[in-house]
Amino acid sequence: MVKSFIMFLFTFSLSAAWAGQVTVQDVLGRDVTFNAPAQRVIVGFYPEDYMAIGTEAAYDKVVGMSKYIWQARSANWDMYVKHRPSLDDIPGIGRVDTQTFSVEKVISLNPDVLMLADWQFKGLATDIERLESAGIKVVVVDYNAQTLERHIKSTELIGVITGQEKRAAKIAAEYKATVDSISKRLADANLPKPKVYTEFGASGIQELGFTFGKNMWGAISTMAGGDNISAPFVEWWGKLNPEQVIASNPDIVVITGYETGKGTDSMIMGQGVDATEARKRLAGYKDRLGWSSISAVKNNRLYSAYHGACRTILDAAMIQFYAKAMYPEVFSDLNPEQAYMDFYKKYLPVTPEGTFVLAL
């Protein structure tokens, strides 16, 4: 009888150990099996999304992080660290894009799951085999593509990793509802598509900054009903010839920015940024060489957005922003900045203060 009881306990313990095992298909169609919710996670990218979807408690299980993408938004990072000081103690793992990503550091942290962005996974190439041979499960997510499919899939994957499937489903459904509503209203209005140009304004007025083709702001502007002038010339991101911008004659210009830039004329937006200063810097772009002939400048249709508010599940508000900028009569009821703040109030433990969208 004792032997039977011991066997029962062994069988029960074995079953319990494997009770949380799941197999997911990540955004690249790779089947990944791990125990969920994961108990030791490294967050390679999308740190705010991980908290919004997984809740703040998800960071109790984060043992490593590629911190630079969060710390690049220094005011945002400081806001979170002030609320949760332990974030600052999470070990860093380096960057894929600067070849400082440390496979050895990742292995030493003994994670169950390493969550990577699509571009990180591809950049690591054969290092992925080293990580997987060490028993680390690699799950690939992707908000950079700015497609509805990948936004939803990535949100669902984070929900599984953190054990917050219901919360993830709710957030994904709300995002889809925003996209579907804008698409329907555009179809009903059936208006000509305005030409739109988006530029990351960190370099300031004198130097043309990066623009976007079929991802990030390029995809957002297209999703919101615009004709992205950069798409024929830039696949992902890059710089247009200055003459090409003028020749394309955009109806709408959006200059994005972080809280800091390279100089005093850089576009700044975000946490702690005063709207008067941001508007002053945006107005400076009207004086850029050759831009006086552009329709957007002639008609004062220059706008700015927070660069940290794209490639994230939070960017439904930015789709609203572009839609309203391009079709003000159709979307006069939308309040994109309020929508952005409301997401924080609903799903995150902090709420930023500053300037996140702007019209000249």
PDB file of N, CA, C and O in Angstrom, residues 1-32:
ATOM      1  N   MET A   1       0.833  -1.206   0.000  1.00  0.00           N
ATOM      2  CA  MET A   1       0.000   0.000   0.000  1.00  0.00           C
ATOM      3  C   MET A   1       0.870   1.260   0.000  1.00  0.00           C
ATOM      4  O   MET A   1       0.593   2.233  -0.707  1.00  0.00           O
ATOM      5  N   VAL A   2       1.957   1.198   0.833  1.00  0.00           N
ATOM      6  CA  VAL A   2       2.876   2.333   0.881  1.00  0.00           C
ATOM      7  C   VAL A   2       3.507   2.561  -0.491  1.00  0.00           C
ATOM      8  O   VAL A   2       3.629   3.678  -0.968  1.00  0.00           O
ATOM      9  N   LYS A   3       3.878   1.437  -1.132  1.00  0.00           N
ATOM     10  CA  LYS A   3       4.480   1.523  -2.463  1.00  0.00           C
ATOM     11  C   LYS A   3       3.508   2.156  -3.456  1.00  0.00           C
ATOM     12  O   LYS A   3       3.880   2.997  -4.267  1.00  0.00           O
ATOM     13  N   SER A   4       2.248   1.770  -3.358  1.00  0.00           N
ATOM     14  CA  SER A   4       1.231   2.321  -4.257  1.00  0.00           C
ATOM     15  C   SER A   4       1.054   3.824  -4.024  1.00  0.00           C
ATOM     16  O   SER A   4       0.896   4.614  -4.958  1.00  0.00           O
ATOM     17  N   PHE A   5       1.106   4.201  -2.735  1.00  0.00           N
ATOM     18  CA  PHE A   5       0.938   5.610  -2.401  1.00  0.00           C
ATOM     19  C   PHE A   5       2.104   6.436  -2.945  1.00  0.00           C
ATOM     20  O   PHE A   5       1.916   7.540  -3.480  1.00  0.00           O
ATOM     21  N   ILE A   6       3.326   5.882  -2.813  1.00  0.00           N
ATOM     22  CA  ILE A   6       4.501   6.577  -3.331  1.00  0.00           C
ATOM     23  C   ILE A   6       4.412   6.732  -4.839  1.00  0.00           C
ATOM     24  O   ILE A   6       4.722   7.782  -5.401  1.00  0.00           O
ATOM     25  N   MET A   7       3.988   5.662  -5.511  1.00  0.00           N
ATOM     26  CA  MET A   7       3.827   5.723  -6.962  1.00  0.00           C
ATOM     27  C   MET A   7       2.796   6.767  -7.357  1.00  0.00           C
ATOM     28  O   MET A   7       2.943   7.478  -8.342  1.00  0.00           O
ATOM     29  N   PHE A   8       1.718   6.873  -6.543  1.00  0.00           N
ATOM     30  CA  PHE A   8       0.677   7.866  -6.813  1.00  0.00           C
ATOM     31  C   PHE A   8       1.251   9.282  -6.718  1.00  0.00           C
ATOM     32  O   PHE A   8       1.016  10.143  -7.570  1.00  0.00           O
ATOM     33  N   LEU A   9       2.049   9.513  -5.629  1.00  0.00           N
ATOM     34  CA  LEU A   9       2.644  10.825  -5.456  1.00  0.00           C
ATOM     35  C   LEU A   9       3.601  11.165  -6.607  1.00  0.00           C
ATOM     36  O   LEU A   9       3.631  12.280  -7.113  1.00  0.00           O
ATOM     37  N   PHE A  10       4.378  10.171  -7.031  1.00  0.00           N
ATOM     38  CA  PHE A  10       5.321  10.379  -8.136  1.00  0.00           C
ATOM     39  C   PHE A  10       4.587  10.736  -9.414  1.00  0.00           C
ATOM     40  O   PHE A  10       4.934  11.687 -10.116  1.00  0.00           O
ATOM     41  N   THR A  11       3.515   9.963  -9.684  1.00  0.00           N
ATOM     42  CA  THR A  11       2.724  10.215 -10.899  1.00  0.00           C
ATOM     43  C   THR A  11       2.055  11.575 -10.844  1.00  0.00           C
ATOM     44  O   THR A  11       2.033  12.329 -11.821  1.00  0.00           O
ATOM     45  N   PHE A  12       1.537  11.954  -9.667  1.00  0.00           N
ATOM     46  CA  PHE A  12       0.869  13.239  -9.505  1.00  0.00           C
ATOM     47  C   PHE A  12       1.865  14.390  -9.696  1.00  0.00           C
ATOM     48  O   PHE A  12       1.587  15.368 -10.396  1.00  0.00           O
ATOM     49  N   SER A  13       3.072  14.237  -9.080  1.00  0.00           N
ATOM     50  CA  SER A  13       4.086  15.281  -9.192  1.00  0.00           C
ATOM     51  C   SER A  13       4.535  15.457 -10.634  1.00  0.00           C
ATOM     52  O   SER A  13       4.724  16.560 -11.121  1.00  0.00           O
ATOM     53  N   LEU A  14       4.706  14.339 -11.332  1.00  0.00           N
ATOM     54  CA  LEU A  14       5.113  14.391 -12.735  1.00  0.00           C
ATOM     55  C   LEU A  14       4.061  15.082 -13.580  1.00  0.00           C
ATOM     56  O   LEU A  14       4.356  15.928 -14.411  1.00  0.00           O
ATOM     57  N   SER A  15       2.791  14.761 -13.315  1.00  0.00           N
ATOM     58  CA  SER A  15       1.696  15.379 -14.069  1.00  0.00           C
ATOM     59  C   SER A  15       1.633  16.871 -13.800  1.00  0.00           C
ATOM     60  O   SER A  15       1.434  17.682 -14.703  1.00  0.00           O
ATOM     61  N   ALA A  16       1.832  17.242 -12.508  1.00  0.00           N
ATOM     62  CA  ALA A  16       1.761  18.654 -12.144  1.00  0.00           C
ATOM     63  C   ALA A  16       2.885  19.444 -12.808  1.00  0.00           C
ATOM     64  O   ALA A  16       2.708  20.577 -13.268  1.00  0.00           O
ATOM     65  N   ALA A  17       4.076  18.812 -12.894  1.00  0.00           N
ATOM     66  CA  ALA A  17       5.220  19.492 -13.487  1.00  0.00           C
ATOM     67  C   ALA A  17       4.988  19.815 -14.950  1.00  0.00           C
ATOM     68  O   ALA A  17       5.480  20.797 -15.472  1.00  0.00           O
ATOM     69  N   TRP A  18       4.226  18.976 -15.624  1.00  0.00           N
ATOM     70  CA  TRP A  18       3.987  19.159 -17.047  1.00  0.00           C
ATOM     71  C   TRP A  18       2.608  19.745 -17.348  1.00  0.00           C
ATOM     72  O   TRP A  18       2.253  19.898 -18.501  1.00  0.00           O
ATOM     73  N   ALA A  19       1.876  20.088 -16.285  1.00  0.00           N
ATOM     74  CA  ALA A  19       0.498  20.549 -16.487  1.00  0.00           C
ATOM     75  C   ALA A  19       0.433  21.832 -17.302  1.00  0.00           C
ATOM     76  O   ALA A  19      -0.537  22.053 -18.014  1.00  0.00           O
ATOM     77  N   GLY A  20       1.500  22.667 -17.182  1.00  0.00           N
ATOM     78  CA  GLY A  20       1.467  23.942 -17.885  1.00  0.00           C
ATOM     79  C   GLY A  20       2.146  23.931 -19.238  1.00  0.00           C
ATOM     80  O   GLY A  20       2.351  24.988 -19.822  1.00  0.00           O
ATOM     81  N   GLN A  21       2.527  22.775 -19.727  1.00  0.00           N
ATOM     82  CA  GLN A  21       3.245  22.724 -20.995  1.00  0.00           C
ATOM     83  C   GLN A  21       2.322  23.096 -22.157  1.00  0.00           C
ATOM     84  O   GLN A  21       1.234  22.557 -22.298  1.00  0.00           O
ATOM     85  N   VAL A  22       2.799  24.026 -22.977  1.00  0.00           N
ATOM     86  CA  VAL A  22       2.021  24.474 -24.134  1.00  0.00           C
ATOM     87  C   VAL A  22       2.930  24.513 -25.350  1.00  0.00           C
ATOM     88  O   VAL A  22       4.156  24.630 -25.230  1.00  0.00           O
ATOM     89  N   THR A  23       2.323  24.406 -26.489  1.00  0.00           N
ATOM     90  CA  THR A  23       3.038  24.600 -27.750  1.00  0.00           C
ATOM     91  C   THR A  23       2.374  25.749 -28.487  1.00  0.00           C
ATOM     92  O   THR A  23       1.166  25.722 -28.730  1.00  0.00           O
ATOM     93  N   VAL A  24       3.160  26.770 -28.807  1.00  0.00           N
ATOM     94  CA  VAL A  24       2.638  27.930 -29.537  1.00  0.00           C
ATOM     95  C   VAL A  24       3.340  28.022 -30.875  1.00  0.00           C
ATOM     96  O   VAL A  24       4.425  27.475 -31.073  1.00  0.00           O
ATOM     97  N   GLN A  25       2.718  28.717 -31.784  1.00  0.00           N
ATOM     98  CA  GLN A  25       3.344  29.020 -33.067  1.00  0.00           C
ATOM     99  C   GLN A  25       3.621  30.517 -33.073  1.00  0.00           C
ATOM    100  O   GLN A  25       2.703  31.326 -32.985  1.00  0.00           O
ATOM    101  N   ASP A  26       4.911  30.881 -33.132  1.00  0.00           N
ATOM    102  CA  ASP A  26       5.239  32.300 -33.057  1.00  0.00           C
ATOM    103  C   ASP A  26       4.987  32.987 -34.400  1.00  0.00           C
ATOM    104  O   ASP A  26       4.442  32.379 -35.329  1.00  0.00           O
ATOM    105  N   VAL A  27       5.378  34.258 -34.512  1.00  0.00           N
ATOM    106  CA  VAL A  27       5.028  35.026 -35.712  1.00  0.00           C
ATOM    107  C   VAL A  27       5.753  34.527 -36.962  1.00  0.00           C
ATOM    108  O   VAL A  27       5.354  34.848 -38.080  1.00  0.00           O
ATOM    109  N   LEU A  28       6.800  33.737 -36.768  1.00  0.00           N
ATOM    110  CA  LEU A  28       7.522  33.173 -37.907  1.00  0.00           C
ATOM    111  C   LEU A  28       7.033  31.774 -38.253  1.00  0.00           C
ATOM    112  O   LEU A  28       7.599  31.105 -39.115  1.00  0.00           O
ATOM    113  N   GLY A  29       5.972  31.331 -37.545  1.00  0.00           N
ATOM    114  CA  GLY A  29       5.418  30.006 -37.813  1.00  0.00           C
ATOM    115  C   GLY A  29       6.202  28.877 -37.174  1.00  0.00           C
ATOM    116  O   GLY A  29       6.009  27.716 -37.522  1.00  0.00           O
ATOM    117  N   ARG A  30       7.092  29.212 -36.241  1.00  0.00           N
ATOM    118  CA  ARG A  30       7.893  28.210 -35.539  1.00  0.00           C
ATOM    119  C   ARG A  30       7.109  27.644 -34.365  1.00  0.00           C
ATOM    120  O   ARG A  30       6.564  28.393 -33.558  1.00  0.00           O
ATOM    121  N   ASP A  31       7.055  26.343 -34.229  1.00  0.00           N
ATOM    122  CA  ASP A  31       6.430  25.709 -33.071  1.00  0.00           C
ATOM    123  C   ASP A  31       7.404  25.730 -31.898  1.00  0.00           C
ATOM    124  O   ASP A  31       8.545  25.263 -32.016  1.00  0.00           O
ATOM    125  N   VAL A  32       6.966  26.291 -30.771  1.00  0.00           N
ATOM    126  CA  VAL A  32       7.804  26.388 -29.578  1.00  0.00           C
ATOM    127  C   VAL A  32       7.028  25.814 -28.396  1.00  0.00           C
ATOM    128  O   VAL A  32       5.891  26.221 -28.143  1.00  0.00           O
TER     129      VAL A  32
END
